[in-house]
CSV table of C-alpha atoms and ligand atoms in Angstrom, one decimal:
chain,number,residue,atom,x,y,z
X,27,MET,CA,172.9,249.0,355.8
X,28,LYS,CA,169.2,249.6,355.6
X,29,ILE,CA,167.5,251.2,352.5
X,30,ALA,CA,164.0,252.7,352.2
X,31,LEU,CA,162.6,252.3,348.7
X,32,GLY,CA,159.7,254.0,347.0
X,33,SER,CA,158.3,254.7,343.6
X,34,ASP,CA,155.2,255.6,341.7
X,35,HIS,CA,153.8,253.5,338.8
X,36,GLY,CA,156.4,255.1,336.4
X,37,GLY,CA,159.2,253.8,338.6
X,38,PHE,CA,157.7,250.5,339.6
X,39,ARG,CA,159.6,248.2,337.2
X,40,LEU,CA,163.0,249.8,337.9
X,41,LYS,CA,162.3,249.6,341.6
X,42,SER,CA,161.7,245.8,341.2
X,43,GLU,CA,165.1,245.5,339.5
X,44,ILE,CA,166.7,247.4,342.3
X,45,ILE,CA,165.0,245.2,344.9
X,46,LYS,CA,166.4,242.0,343.2
X,47,HIS,CA,169.8,243.7,343.2
X,48,LEU,CA,169.7,244.6,346.9
X,49,LYS,CA,168.5,241.1,347.8
X,50,ASN,CA,171.4,239.5,345.8
X,51,LYS,CA,173.8,241.7,347.8
X,52,GLY,CA,172.1,240.9,351.1
X,53,ILE,CA,171.3,244.5,351.7
X,54,GLU,CA,168.3,245.1,354.0
X,55,TYR,CA,165.4,247.2,352.6
X,56,ASN,CA,161.8,248.2,353.0
X,57,ASP,CA,159.6,248.9,350.1
X,58,PHE,CA,157.1,251.7,350.9
X,59,GLY,CA,155.2,251.2,347.6
X,60,THR,CA,153.7,251.6,345.2
X,61,LEU,CA,153.1,247.9,344.8
X,62,ASN,CA,151.9,247.7,341.1
X,63,GLU,CA,151.8,249.7,337.9
X,64,GLU,CA,148.4,251.3,338.5
X,65,SER,CA,148.5,255.1,338.2
X,66,CYS,CA,149.3,256.8,341.5
X,67,ASP,CA,150.9,260.0,342.8
X,68,TYR,CA,154.7,260.0,343.4
X,69,SER,CA,154.4,262.5,346.3
X,70,ASP,CA,152.6,259.9,348.5
X,71,PHE,CA,155.6,257.6,348.4
X,72,ALA,CA,158.2,260.3,348.4
X,73,VAL,CA,157.0,261.7,351.7
X,74,GLN,CA,157.0,258.2,353.4
X,75,VAL,CA,160.6,257.4,352.4
X,76,ALA,CA,161.7,261.0,353.1
X,77,GLU,CA,160.3,261.0,356.6
X,78,ALA,CA,161.8,257.6,357.4
X,79,VAL,CA,165.2,258.7,356.2
X,80,ALA,CA,165.0,262.1,357.9
X,81,ALA,CA,164.2,260.2,361.2
X,82,LYS,CA,167.3,258.1,360.6
X,83,GLU,CA,165.3,254.9,360.5
X,84,TYR,CA,167.2,254.0,357.3
X,85,ASP,CA,170.7,254.8,356.1
X,86,PHE,CA,169.6,255.9,352.7
X,87,GLY,CA,166.5,256.2,350.5
X,88,ILE,CA,166.0,255.3,346.9
X,89,LEU,CA,163.1,256.9,345.0
X,90,ILE,CA,162.1,256.3,341.4
X,91,CYS,CA,159.4,257.8,339.2
X,92,GLY,CA,159.3,258.2,335.4
X,93,THR,CA,161.8,261.0,335.3
X,94,GLY,CA,163.0,261.1,338.9
X,95,ILE,CA,162.1,264.7,339.0
X,96,GLY,CA,158.7,264.9,340.7
X,97,ILE,CA,159.7,262.4,343.4
X,98,SER,CA,162.9,264.2,344.2
X,99,ILE,CA,161.2,267.6,344.4
X,100,ALA,CA,158.6,266.1,346.8
X,101,ALA,CA,161.3,264.4,349.0
X,102,ASN,CA,163.3,267.5,349.2
X,103,LYS,CA,160.4,269.3,351.0
X,104,VAL,CA,161.1,267.2,354.1
X,105,PRO,CA,163.6,268.9,356.4
X,106,GLY,CA,166.8,266.9,356.7
X,107,VAL,CA,166.4,265.3,353.3
X,108,ARG,CA,169.0,265.8,350.6
X,109,ALA,CA,167.6,263.9,347.6
X,110,ALA,CA,169.8,263.8,344.5
X,111,LEU,CA,168.5,262.9,341.0
X,112,CYS,CA,171.3,261.1,339.3
X,113,SER,CA,171.5,259.7,335.7
X,114,ASP,CA,175.3,259.0,335.8
X,115,THR,CA,177.8,257.4,338.2
X,116,PHE,CA,179.9,260.6,338.5
X,117,SER,CA,176.9,262.5,340.0
X,118,ALA,CA,176.2,259.5,342.2
X,119,HIS,CA,179.5,259.6,344.0
X,120,ALA,CA,179.9,263.3,343.9
X,121,THR,CA,176.6,263.9,345.6
X,122,ARG,CA,177.5,261.6,348.4
X,123,GLU,CA,181.0,263.1,348.7
X,124,HIS,CA,180.0,266.7,348.5
X,125,ASN,CA,176.3,267.0,349.3
X,126,ASP,CA,176.0,264.1,351.8
X,127,ALA,CA,172.9,263.1,349.8
X,128,ASN,CA,170.7,260.7,351.8
X,129,ILE,CA,168.2,259.9,349.1
X,130,LEU,CA,169.0,258.8,345.5
X,131,ALA,CA,166.4,259.6,342.9
X,132,LEU,CA,166.2,257.8,339.6
X,133,GLY,CA,164.1,258.1,336.4
X,134,GLU,CA,163.0,254.8,335.0
X,135,ARG,CA,162.2,256.5,331.6
X,136,ILE,CA,165.7,258.1,331.6
X,137,VAL,CA,168.2,255.4,332.6
X,138,GLY,CA,168.3,251.7,331.7
X,139,ALA,CA,168.4,249.1,334.4
X,140,GLY,CA,172.1,248.3,334.0
X,141,LEU,CA,173.2,251.9,334.4
X,142,ALA,CA,170.7,252.4,337.2
X,143,LEU,CA,172.2,249.5,339.2
X,144,ASP,CA,175.7,250.9,338.8
X,145,ILE,CA,174.4,254.3,340.0
X,146,VAL,CA,172.9,252.6,343.1
X,147,ASP,CA,176.1,250.8,343.9
X,148,THR,CA,178.2,253.9,343.4
X,149,PHE,CA,175.9,256.0,345.6
X,150,LEU,CA,175.7,253.4,348.4
X,151,ASN,CA,179.5,252.8,348.4
X,152,SER,CA,180.6,256.5,348.4
X,153,LYS,CA,181.3,258.5,351.5
X,154,PHE,CA,180.7,262.2,352.5
X,155,GLU,CA,184.0,264.0,352.6
X,156,GLY,CA,183.1,266.6,355.2
X,157,GLY,CA,185.5,269.5,355.6
X,158,ARG,CA,184.5,272.5,353.4
X,159,HIS,CA,181.4,270.6,352.3
X,160,GLN,CA,179.9,270.5,355.8
X,161,LYS,CA,179.6,274.3,356.0
X,162,ARG,CA,177.6,274.2,352.8
X,163,ILE,CA,175.3,271.5,354.1
X,164,ASP,CA,174.8,273.5,357.2
X,165,LYS,CA,173.7,276.5,355.1
X,166,ILE,CA,171.1,274.3,353.4
X,167,ALA,CA,169.8,273.4,356.9
X,168,ASP,CA,169.7,277.2,357.7
X,169,ILE,CA,167.4,277.7,354.6
X,170,GLU,CA,165.1,274.9,355.9
X,171,LYS,CA,165.0,276.6,359.4
X,172,LYS,CA,164.1,279.9,357.7
X,173,TYR,CA,161.2,278.5,355.6
X,174,CYS,CA,160.0,275.2,357.2
X,175,LYS,CA,157.9,276.3,360.1
O,223,RB5,C1,154.0,259.8,335.8
O,223,RB5,O1,153.4,259.7,334.5
O,223,RB5,C2,155.2,260.8,335.8
O,223,RB5,O2,154.7,262.1,335.6
O,223,RB5,C3,156.0,260.6,337.0
O,223,RB5,O3,156.4,259.3,337.1
O,223,RB5,C4,157.3,261.5,337.1
O,223,RB5,O4,158.0,261.4,335.9
O,223,RB5,C5,157.1,262.9,337.5
O,223,RB5,O5,158.0,263.6,337.7
């Protein structure tokens, strides 16, 4: 499994914890930045991770900012991306099972590191259920086709 990671300054510390966690588990990853806690713009990192995930260069993306909101909004502008902001483990498995989410977004100022790592594990270990959910994903793709020209 290959993971694309990105954050702004507001998510840098949590991203560092997630990197340690992925390393411990032997999961391959690439950190697209930011590389320190200097103020920067979350959209710059969201777009890099989102494009790499949409191009299927990675299995999943993980994006972190202060709230997880800005970075997930930005990532969801890239066609083919379904970024889900999760602050609990139920949402983390439900969004994989029902929405086939390909990017997990987290807010460093919202969830503690312990919960965040459980959310990461839950997200990465859950599977899309297909069936009735596929039709709904296809309708999201139709919206992209209508507006993303
Ligand atoms: C940065 O201060 C903060 O606005 C950003 O990390 C994020 O929370 C935006 O949604």
